[in-house]
Coordinates of C-alpha atoms in Angstrom, one line a residue:
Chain A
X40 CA 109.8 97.5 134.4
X41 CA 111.3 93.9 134.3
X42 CA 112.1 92.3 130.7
X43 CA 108.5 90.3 131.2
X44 CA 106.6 93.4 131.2
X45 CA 108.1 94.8 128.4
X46 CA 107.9 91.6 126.4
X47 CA 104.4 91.2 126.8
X48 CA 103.3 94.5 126.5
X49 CA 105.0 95.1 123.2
X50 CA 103.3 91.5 122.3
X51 CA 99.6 92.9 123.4
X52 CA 100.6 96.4 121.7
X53 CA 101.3 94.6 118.3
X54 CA 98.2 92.4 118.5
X55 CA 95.8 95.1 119.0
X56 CA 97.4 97.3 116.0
X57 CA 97.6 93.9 113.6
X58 CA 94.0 92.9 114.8
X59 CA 92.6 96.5 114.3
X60 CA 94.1 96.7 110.6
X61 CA 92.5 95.8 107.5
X62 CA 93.4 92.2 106.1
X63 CA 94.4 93.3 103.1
X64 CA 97.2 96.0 104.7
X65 CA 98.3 93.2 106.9
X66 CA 98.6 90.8 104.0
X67 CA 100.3 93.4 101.9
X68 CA 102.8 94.0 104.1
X69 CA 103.4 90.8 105.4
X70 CA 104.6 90.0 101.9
X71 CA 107.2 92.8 101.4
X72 CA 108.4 91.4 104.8
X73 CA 110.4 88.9 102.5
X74 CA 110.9 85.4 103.6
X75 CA 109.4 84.3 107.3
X76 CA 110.9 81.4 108.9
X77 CA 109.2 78.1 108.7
X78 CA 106.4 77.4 111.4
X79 CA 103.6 75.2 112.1
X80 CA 99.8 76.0 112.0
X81 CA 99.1 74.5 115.8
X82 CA 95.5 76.2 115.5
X83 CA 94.0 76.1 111.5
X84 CA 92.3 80.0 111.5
X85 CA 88.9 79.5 113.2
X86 CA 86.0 81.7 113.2
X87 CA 83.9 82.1 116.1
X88 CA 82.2 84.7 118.2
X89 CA 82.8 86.6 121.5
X90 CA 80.0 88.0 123.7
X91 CA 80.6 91.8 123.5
X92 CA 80.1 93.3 127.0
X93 CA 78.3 96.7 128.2
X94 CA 78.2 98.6 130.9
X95 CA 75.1 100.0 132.6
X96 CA 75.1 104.1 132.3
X97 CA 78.5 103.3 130.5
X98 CA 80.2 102.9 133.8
X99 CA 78.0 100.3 135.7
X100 CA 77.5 96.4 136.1
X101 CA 77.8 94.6 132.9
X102 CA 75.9 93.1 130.3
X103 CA 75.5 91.5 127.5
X104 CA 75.1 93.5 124.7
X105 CA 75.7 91.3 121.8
X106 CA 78.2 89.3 119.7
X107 CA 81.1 90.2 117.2
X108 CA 82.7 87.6 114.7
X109 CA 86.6 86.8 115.5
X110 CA 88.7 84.9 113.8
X111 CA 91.7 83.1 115.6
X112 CA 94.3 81.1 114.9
X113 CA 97.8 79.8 116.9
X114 CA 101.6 78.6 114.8
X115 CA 105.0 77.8 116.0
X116 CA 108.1 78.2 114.4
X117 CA 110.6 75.6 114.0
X118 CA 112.7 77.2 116.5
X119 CA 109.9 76.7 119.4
X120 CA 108.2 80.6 119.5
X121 CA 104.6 80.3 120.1
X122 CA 102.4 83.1 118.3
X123 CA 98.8 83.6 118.7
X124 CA 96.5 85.8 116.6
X125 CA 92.9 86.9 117.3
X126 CA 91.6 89.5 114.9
X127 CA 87.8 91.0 114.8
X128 CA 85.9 90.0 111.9
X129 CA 85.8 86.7 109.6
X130 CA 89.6 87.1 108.2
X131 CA 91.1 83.4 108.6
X132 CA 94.6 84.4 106.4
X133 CA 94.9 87.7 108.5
X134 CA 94.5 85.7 112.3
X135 CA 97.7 83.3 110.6
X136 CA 99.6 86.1 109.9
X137 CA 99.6 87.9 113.0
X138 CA 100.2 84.8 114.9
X139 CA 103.1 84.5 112.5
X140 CA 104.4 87.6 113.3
X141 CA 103.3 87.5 116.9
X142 CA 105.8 84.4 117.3
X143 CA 108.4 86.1 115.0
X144 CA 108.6 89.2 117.5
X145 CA 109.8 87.0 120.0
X146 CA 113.1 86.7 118.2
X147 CA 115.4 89.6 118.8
X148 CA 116.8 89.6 115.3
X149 CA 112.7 89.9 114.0
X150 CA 111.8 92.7 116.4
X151 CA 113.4 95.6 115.1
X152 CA 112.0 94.8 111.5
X153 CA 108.7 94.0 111.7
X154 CA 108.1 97.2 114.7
X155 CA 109.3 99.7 111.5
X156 CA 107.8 97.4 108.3
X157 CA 104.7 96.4 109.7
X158 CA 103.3 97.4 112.7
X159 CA 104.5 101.4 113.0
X160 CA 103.0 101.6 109.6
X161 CA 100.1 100.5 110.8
X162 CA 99.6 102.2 113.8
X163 CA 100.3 105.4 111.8
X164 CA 97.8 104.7 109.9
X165 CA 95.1 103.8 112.5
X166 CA 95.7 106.9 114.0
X167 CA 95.3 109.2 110.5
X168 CA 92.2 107.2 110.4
X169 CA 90.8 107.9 113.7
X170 CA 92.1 111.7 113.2
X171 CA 90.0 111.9 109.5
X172 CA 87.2 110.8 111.4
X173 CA 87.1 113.3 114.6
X174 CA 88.2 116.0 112.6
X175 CA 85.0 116.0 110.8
X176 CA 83.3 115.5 113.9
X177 CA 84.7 118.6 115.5
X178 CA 83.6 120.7 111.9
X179 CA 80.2 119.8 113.9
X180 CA 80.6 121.1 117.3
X181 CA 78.4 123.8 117.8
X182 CA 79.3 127.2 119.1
X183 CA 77.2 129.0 121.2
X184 CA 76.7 132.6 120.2
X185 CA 76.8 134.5 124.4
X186 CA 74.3 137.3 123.4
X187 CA 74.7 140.8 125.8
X188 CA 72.3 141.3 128.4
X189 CA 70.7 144.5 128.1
X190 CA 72.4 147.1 130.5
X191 CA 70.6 148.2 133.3
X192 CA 72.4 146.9 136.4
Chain B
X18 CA 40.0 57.2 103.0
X19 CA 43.1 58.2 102.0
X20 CA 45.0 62.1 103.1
X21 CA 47.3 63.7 100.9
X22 CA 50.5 63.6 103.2
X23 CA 53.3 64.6 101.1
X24 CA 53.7 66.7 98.0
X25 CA 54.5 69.9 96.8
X26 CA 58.0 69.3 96.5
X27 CA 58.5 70.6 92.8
X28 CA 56.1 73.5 93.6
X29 CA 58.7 74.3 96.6
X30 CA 61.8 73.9 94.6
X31 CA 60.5 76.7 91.7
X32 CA 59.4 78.9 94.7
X33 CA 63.0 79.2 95.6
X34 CA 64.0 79.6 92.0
X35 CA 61.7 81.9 91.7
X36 CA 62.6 83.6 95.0
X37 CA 65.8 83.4 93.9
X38 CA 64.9 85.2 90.2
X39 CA 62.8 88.3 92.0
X40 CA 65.6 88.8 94.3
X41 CA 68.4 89.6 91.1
X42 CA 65.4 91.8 89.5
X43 CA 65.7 93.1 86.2
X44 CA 69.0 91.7 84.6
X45 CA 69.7 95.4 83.0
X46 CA 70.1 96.8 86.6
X47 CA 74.0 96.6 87.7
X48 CA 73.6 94.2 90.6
X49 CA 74.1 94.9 94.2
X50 CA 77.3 94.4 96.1
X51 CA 78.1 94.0 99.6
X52 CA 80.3 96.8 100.0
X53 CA 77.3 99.4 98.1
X54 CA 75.3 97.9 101.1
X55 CA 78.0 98.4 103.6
X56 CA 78.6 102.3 102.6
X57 CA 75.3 103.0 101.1
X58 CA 72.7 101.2 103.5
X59 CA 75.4 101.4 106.6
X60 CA 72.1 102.4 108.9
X61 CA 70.3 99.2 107.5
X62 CA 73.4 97.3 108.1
X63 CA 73.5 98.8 111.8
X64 CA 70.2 97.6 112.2
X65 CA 70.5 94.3 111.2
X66 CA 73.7 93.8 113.1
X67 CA 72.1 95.3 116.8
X68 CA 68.8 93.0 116.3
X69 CA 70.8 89.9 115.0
X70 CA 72.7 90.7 117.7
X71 CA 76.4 90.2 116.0
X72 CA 78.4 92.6 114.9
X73 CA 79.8 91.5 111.0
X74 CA 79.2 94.8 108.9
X75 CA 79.6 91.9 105.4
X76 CA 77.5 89.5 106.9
X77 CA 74.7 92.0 107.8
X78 CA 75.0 93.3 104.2
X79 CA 74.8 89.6 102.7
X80 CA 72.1 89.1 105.2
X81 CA 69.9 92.5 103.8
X82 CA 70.7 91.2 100.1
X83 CA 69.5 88.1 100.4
X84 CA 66.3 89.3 102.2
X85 CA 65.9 91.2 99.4
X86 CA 65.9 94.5 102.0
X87 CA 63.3 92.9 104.0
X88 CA 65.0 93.4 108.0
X89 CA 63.7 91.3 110.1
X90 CA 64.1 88.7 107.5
X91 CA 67.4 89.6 107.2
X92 CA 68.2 89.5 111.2
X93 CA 66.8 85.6 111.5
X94 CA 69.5 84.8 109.0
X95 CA 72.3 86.5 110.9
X96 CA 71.0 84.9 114.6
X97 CA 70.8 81.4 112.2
X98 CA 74.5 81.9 111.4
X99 CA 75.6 82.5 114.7
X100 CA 74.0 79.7 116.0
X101 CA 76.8 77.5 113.7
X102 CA 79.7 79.3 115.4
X103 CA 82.1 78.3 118.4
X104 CA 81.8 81.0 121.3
X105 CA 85.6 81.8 122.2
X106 CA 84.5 83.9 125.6
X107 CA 83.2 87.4 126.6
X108 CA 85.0 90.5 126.2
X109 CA 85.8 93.1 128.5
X110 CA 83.5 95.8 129.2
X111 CA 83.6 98.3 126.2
X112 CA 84.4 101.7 127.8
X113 CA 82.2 104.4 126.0
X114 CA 84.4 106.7 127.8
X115 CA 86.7 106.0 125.5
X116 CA 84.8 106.4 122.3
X117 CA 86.0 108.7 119.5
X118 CA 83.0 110.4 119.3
X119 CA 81.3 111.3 115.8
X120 CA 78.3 112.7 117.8
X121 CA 77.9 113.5 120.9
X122 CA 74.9 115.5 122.1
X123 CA 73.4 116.5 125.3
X124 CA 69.6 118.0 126.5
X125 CA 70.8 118.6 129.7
X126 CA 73.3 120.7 129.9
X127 CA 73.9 123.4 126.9
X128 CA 77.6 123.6 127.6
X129 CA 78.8 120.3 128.6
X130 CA 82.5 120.0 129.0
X131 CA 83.6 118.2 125.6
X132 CA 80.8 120.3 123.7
X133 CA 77.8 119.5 121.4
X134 CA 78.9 117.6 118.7
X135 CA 76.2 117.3 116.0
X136 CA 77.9 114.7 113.5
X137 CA 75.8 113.0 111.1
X138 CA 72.2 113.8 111.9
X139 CA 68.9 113.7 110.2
X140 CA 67.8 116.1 113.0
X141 CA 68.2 119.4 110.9
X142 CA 67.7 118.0 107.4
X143 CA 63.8 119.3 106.3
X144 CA 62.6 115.7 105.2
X145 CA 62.3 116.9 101.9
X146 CA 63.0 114.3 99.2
X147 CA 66.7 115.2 97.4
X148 CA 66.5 114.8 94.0
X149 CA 70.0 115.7 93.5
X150 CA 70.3 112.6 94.5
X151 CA 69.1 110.9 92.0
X152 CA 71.4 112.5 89.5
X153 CA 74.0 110.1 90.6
X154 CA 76.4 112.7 91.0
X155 CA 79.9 113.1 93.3
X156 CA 79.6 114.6 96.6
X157 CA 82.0 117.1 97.9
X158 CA 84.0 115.7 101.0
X159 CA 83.0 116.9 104.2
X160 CA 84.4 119.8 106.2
X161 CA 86.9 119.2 108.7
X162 CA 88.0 121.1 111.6
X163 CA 91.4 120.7 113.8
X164 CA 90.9 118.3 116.4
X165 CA 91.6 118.9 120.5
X166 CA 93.2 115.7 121.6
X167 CA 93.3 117.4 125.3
X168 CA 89.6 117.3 125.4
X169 CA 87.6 114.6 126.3
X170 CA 84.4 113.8 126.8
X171 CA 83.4 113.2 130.3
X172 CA 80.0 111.5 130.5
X173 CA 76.9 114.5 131.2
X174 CA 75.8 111.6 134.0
X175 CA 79.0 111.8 135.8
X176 CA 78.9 115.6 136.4
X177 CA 75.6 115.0 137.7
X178 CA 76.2 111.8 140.0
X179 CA 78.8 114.0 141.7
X180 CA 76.4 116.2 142.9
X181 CA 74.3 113.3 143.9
X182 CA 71.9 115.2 141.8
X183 CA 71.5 111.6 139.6
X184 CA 71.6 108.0 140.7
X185 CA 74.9 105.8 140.3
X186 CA 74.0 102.8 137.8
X187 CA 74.3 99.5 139.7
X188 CA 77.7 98.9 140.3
X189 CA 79.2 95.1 140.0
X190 CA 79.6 93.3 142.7
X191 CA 82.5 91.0 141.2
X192 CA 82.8 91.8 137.6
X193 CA 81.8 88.7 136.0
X194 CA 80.3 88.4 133.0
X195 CA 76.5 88.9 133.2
X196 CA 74.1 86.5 132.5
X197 CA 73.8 85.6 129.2
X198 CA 70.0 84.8 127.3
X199 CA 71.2 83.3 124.5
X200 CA 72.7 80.3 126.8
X201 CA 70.9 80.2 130.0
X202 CA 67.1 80.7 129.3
X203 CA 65.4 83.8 130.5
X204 CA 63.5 83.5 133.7
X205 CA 61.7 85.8 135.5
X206 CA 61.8 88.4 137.2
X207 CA 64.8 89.2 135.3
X208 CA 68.0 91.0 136.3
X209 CA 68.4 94.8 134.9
X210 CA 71.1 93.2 133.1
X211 CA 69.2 90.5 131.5
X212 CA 66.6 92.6 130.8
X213 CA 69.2 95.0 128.6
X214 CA 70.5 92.2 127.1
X215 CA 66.8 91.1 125.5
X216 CA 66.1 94.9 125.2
X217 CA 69.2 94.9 122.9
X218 CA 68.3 92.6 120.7
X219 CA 64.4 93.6 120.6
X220 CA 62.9 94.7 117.9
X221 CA 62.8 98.8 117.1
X222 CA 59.7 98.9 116.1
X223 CA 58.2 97.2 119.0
X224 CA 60.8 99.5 121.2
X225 CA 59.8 103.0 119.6
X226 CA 56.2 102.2 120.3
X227 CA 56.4 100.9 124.1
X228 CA 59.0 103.9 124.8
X229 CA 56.2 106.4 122.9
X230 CA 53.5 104.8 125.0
X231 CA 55.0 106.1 128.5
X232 CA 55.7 109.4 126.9
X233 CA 52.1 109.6 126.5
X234 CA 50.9 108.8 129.9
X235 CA 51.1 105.0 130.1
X236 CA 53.7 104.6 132.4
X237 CA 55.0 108.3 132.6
X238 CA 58.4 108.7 133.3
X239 CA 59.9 112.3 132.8
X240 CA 62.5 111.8 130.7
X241 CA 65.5 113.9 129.4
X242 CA 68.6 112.9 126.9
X243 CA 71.3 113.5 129.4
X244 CA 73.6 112.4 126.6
X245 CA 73.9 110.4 123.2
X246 CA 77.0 109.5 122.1
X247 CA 77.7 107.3 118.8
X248 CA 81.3 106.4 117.2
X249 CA 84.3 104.1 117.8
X250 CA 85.0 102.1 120.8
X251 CA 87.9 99.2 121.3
X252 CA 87.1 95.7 121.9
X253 CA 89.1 94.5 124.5
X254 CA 89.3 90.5 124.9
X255 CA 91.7 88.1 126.9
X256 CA 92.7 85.4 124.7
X257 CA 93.2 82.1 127.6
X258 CA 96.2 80.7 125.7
X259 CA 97.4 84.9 126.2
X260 CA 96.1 85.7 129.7
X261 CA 96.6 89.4 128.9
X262 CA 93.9 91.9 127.3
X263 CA 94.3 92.8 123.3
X264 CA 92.2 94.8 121.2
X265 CA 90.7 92.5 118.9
X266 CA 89.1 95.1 116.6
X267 CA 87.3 98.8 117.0
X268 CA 83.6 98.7 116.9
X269 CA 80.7 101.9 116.2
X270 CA 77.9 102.0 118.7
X271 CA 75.5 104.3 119.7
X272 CA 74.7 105.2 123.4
X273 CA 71.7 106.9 125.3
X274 CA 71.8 107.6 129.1
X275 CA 68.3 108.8 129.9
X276 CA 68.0 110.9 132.7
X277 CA 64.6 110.5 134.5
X278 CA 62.4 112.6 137.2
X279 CA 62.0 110.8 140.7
X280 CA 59.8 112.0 143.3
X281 CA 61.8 109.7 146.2
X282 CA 60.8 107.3 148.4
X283 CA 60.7 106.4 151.7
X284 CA 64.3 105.4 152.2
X285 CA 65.9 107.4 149.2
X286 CA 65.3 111.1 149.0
X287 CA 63.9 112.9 145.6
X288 CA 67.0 113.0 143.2
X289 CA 66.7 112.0 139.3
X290 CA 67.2 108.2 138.0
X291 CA 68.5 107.0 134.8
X292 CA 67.6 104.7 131.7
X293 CA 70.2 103.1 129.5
X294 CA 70.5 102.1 125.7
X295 CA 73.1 100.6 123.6
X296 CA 73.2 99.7 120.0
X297 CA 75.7 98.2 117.4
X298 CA 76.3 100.9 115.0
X299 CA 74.6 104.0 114.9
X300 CA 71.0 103.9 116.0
X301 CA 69.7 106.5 118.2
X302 CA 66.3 105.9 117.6
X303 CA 66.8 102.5 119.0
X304 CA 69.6 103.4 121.4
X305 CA 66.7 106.3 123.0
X306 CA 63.8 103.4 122.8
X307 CA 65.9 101.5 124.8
X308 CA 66.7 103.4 127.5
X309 CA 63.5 104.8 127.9
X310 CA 61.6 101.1 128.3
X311 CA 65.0 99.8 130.2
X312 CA 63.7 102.6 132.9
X313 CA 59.8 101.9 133.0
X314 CA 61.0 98.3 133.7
X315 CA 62.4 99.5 137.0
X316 CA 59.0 100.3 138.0
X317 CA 59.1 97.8 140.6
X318 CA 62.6 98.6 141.8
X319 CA 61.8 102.1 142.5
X320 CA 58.1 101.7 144.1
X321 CA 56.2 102.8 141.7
X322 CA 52.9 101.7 140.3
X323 CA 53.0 99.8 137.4
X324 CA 49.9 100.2 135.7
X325 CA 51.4 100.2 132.3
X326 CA 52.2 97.3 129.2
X327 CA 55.7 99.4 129.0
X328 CA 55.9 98.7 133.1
X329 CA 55.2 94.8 132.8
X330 CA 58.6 93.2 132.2
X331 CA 56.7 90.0 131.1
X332 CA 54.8 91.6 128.6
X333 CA 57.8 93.3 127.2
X334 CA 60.7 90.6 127.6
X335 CA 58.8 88.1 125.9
X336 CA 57.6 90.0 122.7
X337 CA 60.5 92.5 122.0
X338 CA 62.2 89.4 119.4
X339 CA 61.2 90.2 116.5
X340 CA 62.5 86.2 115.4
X341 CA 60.6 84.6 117.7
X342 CA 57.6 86.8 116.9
X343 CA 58.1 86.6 113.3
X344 CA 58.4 83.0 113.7
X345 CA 54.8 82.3 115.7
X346 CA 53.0 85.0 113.6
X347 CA 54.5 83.5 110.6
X348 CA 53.7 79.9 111.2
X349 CA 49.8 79.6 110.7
X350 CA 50.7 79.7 106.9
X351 CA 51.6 76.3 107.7
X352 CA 49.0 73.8 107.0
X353 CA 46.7 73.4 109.7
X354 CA 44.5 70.9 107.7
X355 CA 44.1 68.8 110.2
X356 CA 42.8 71.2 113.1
X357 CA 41.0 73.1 110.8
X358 CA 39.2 69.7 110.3
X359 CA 38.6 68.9 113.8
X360 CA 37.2 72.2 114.8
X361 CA 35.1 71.8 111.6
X362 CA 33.5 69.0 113.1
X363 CA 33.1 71.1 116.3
X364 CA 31.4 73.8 115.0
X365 CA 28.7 71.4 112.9
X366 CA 27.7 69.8 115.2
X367 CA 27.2 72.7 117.6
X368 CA 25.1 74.2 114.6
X369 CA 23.2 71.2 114.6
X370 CA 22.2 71.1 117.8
X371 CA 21.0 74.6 117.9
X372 CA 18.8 74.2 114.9
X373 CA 17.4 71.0 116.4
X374 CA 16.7 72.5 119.7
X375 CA 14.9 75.8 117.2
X376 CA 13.2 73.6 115.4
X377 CA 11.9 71.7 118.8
X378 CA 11.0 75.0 119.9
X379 CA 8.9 76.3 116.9
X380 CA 7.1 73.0 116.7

């Protein structure tokens, strides 16, 4: 995999764990972060909408099925790193903060800290979440009872 | 002569105060707040967010409060909200496939790999009225069991499309967006995709009955649950300032893939043909409505006659919104003073003329 690759897809992994966590996690650790460097809000938060696609029989042609609120927003530190943040929901402070840390993680000495602070945390616990969940699911799964036929053959 | 024009203004103001008065209720009563809605209502909220057609669990609660709990109230004032928002672009294709299932059930097949998941269901409860429940008292956490991360859930339809048992849903030709209603106008005759789309957003009520109607004969169409499936799916969207896919959020939604009897025609032999519903949240009621009136829509597709109101894609396309319905039944509470008038006029003269020409008659 060349250096590219592995840039961006440790950029699209932290974006979908920061986007998928609850504003209030990501703020709260944001701030025991400590001090970020200085950066510029190039896009104010903005909340819009994106068309939410479907798929015919789940596996088809497309459609539309409906919208979902998103809120984005783009900054740039003062040292030239871009970051861009797009998080589900109406959560203008949240969308800064990931692009914050989206353009931080593209400085080697920020990397380290913010994978272990910030986003392991919160991919831990997106994945105790989504555990809680099916394991109550699978309390439901039914069992089938194979009853004897009758002996005679 | 002169015509009372304007007016009513005060009289409009208090209404809204007064509106405003009935919604709170009785002050003693702790008042509502949008996370009780959320968590307490969640199927209400589900609702509101498939038929406003916007997924926003708090705005769908604000929208049921201020409604007061009436619905389709409460889904014109999400579709007004979205109407003030910028549209950043279209997702990717959710892929159920990928769901972690809270339910997953099929009628097909009694072992179907992945199993029968019941989750929460109001299938077995006896509709008897709990009054434990209105004792206000905590409720025990429920069971878990451990979880099989090897096992997934293929989709029932698969299995069956291997065979060639089942039809394959349309595939895309380029995957494209589809077209989209809420920006380009419907027109008819619509795609199958267009046709989901306003099916989607329809209202349940209007659903349930058009879907009952071909179970009853009008439009007959043989149908079986090859699967539902509810839970939580990613949202995958490329962001053009990115140019790479993220997962913007996880979303619940509810699916049916209806599994229908076809006799064949003359260039494809007898095999069985499918119906498809999707809802925000979990809504099998409306996921299963769907499907079933998305398939008696393919009437004309698959020869066959369509004799029924669930069959005639006009009929059904352009009265499933339960907005626009609302809106046009809801209007004639507007004055109409001046019709009214006219075809006062109308009507005495036409009575006059009839008792002129009696009277001519009797004389």
């Amino acid at each position: 995999m060349t250096q590219i690759d592995a840039a961006q897809e440790r950029r699209q992994r932290w974006l979908s764990v920061l986007a998928q966590a609850s504003a209030e996690q990501v703020a709260t650790l944001w701030q025991r972060l400590g001090p970020a460097p200085a950066y510029s809000v190039l896009r104010q938060p903005e909340i819009g909408l994106v068309m939410v696609q479907g798929r015919i029989s789940g596996s088809g042609a497309s459609f539309a099925a409906g919208e979902m609120t998103v809120t984005r927003a783009a900054v740039r530190l003062t040292t030239g790193q871009l970051g861009i943040g797009y998080v589900g929901g109406r959560h203008p402070r949240q969308a800064e903060i990931v692009a914050a840390l989206d353009a931080m993680g593209q400085m080697p000495e920020w990397q380290r800290r913010i994978e272990d602070q910030v986003v392991a945390p919160l991919a831990a616990d997106a994945d105790a979440r989504r555990r809680r969940r099916a394991s109550k699911a699978a309390a439901t799964k039914v069992d089938f009872f194979t009853v004897a036929r009758e002996a005679g053959t | 002569m002169y015509v009372a024009v304007k007016g009513g203004e005060t009289a409009i103001e208090h209404s809204l105060e007064l509106l405003a008065d009935r919604r709170r209720g009785d002050r003693d009563v702790p008042e509502l707040s949008l996370r009780q809605i959320d968590e307490q209502l969640a199927l209400a909220v589900d609702r509101v967010m498939t038929e406003g057609s916007c997924y926003d669990r708090e705005l769908a609660a604000l929208a049921i409060k201020q409604a007061r709990g009436d619905l389709v109230e409460a889904i014109f004032l999400l579709r007004a909200y979205r109407t003030t928002l910028p549209r950043f672009g279209d997702t990717l294709p959710i892929d159920t496939a990928r769901m972690v299932a809270e339910r997953r059930i099929s009628s097909t097949f009694k072992d179907v790999p992945g199993g029968q998941v019941l989750g929460p269901t109001f299938d077995y409860t006896h509709r008897l009225l709990d009054f434990a429940l209105m004792a206000n008292g905590e409720h025990p956490a429920a069971p878990t069991a451990p979880v099989d991360t090897t096992n997934d859930l293929p989709r029932v339809g698969d299995i069956l499309e291997r065979e060639g048992m089942l039809e394959p849903p349309p595939s895309a030709e380029n995957d494209a967006p589809a077209q989209d209603i809420t920006r380009t106008p419907l027109t008819l005759p619509a795609s199958r995709p267009v046709r989901l789309q306003n099916l989607a957003r329809g209202d349940e009520g209007f659903l349930l009955a058009l879907a009952y109607s071909t179970q009853r004969g009008y439009g007959n169409n043989h149908p079986f649950v090859g699967e539902i499936r509810f839970g939580a799916v990613p949202v995958s969207f490329v962001p053009e300032e990115l140019g790479f896919a993220i997962e913007i959020a996880e979303i619940d939604v509810t699916e049916c893939d209806m599994v229908n009897q076809f006799a064949g025609s003359h260039d494809v032999p007898p095999q069985f043909t499918r119906g498809y519903g999707l809802a925000f949240g979990h809504a099998e009621r409306k996921a299963m409505s769907m499907a079933l009136v998305d398939r008696s829509l393919r009437a004309g597709e698959l020869s066959e006659n369509a004799t029924a109101p669930a069959q005639d894609e006009e009929f059904v396309l352009a009265h499933s919104d339960s907005v626009e319905a609302s809106g046009f039944v809801q209007h004639l509470k507007l004055p109409h003073y001046v019709d009214f008038q006219s075809e006062l006029v109308v009507v005495r003269t036409l009575r006059a003329e009839v008792e002129a020409r009696l009277q001519q008659a009797a004389e």
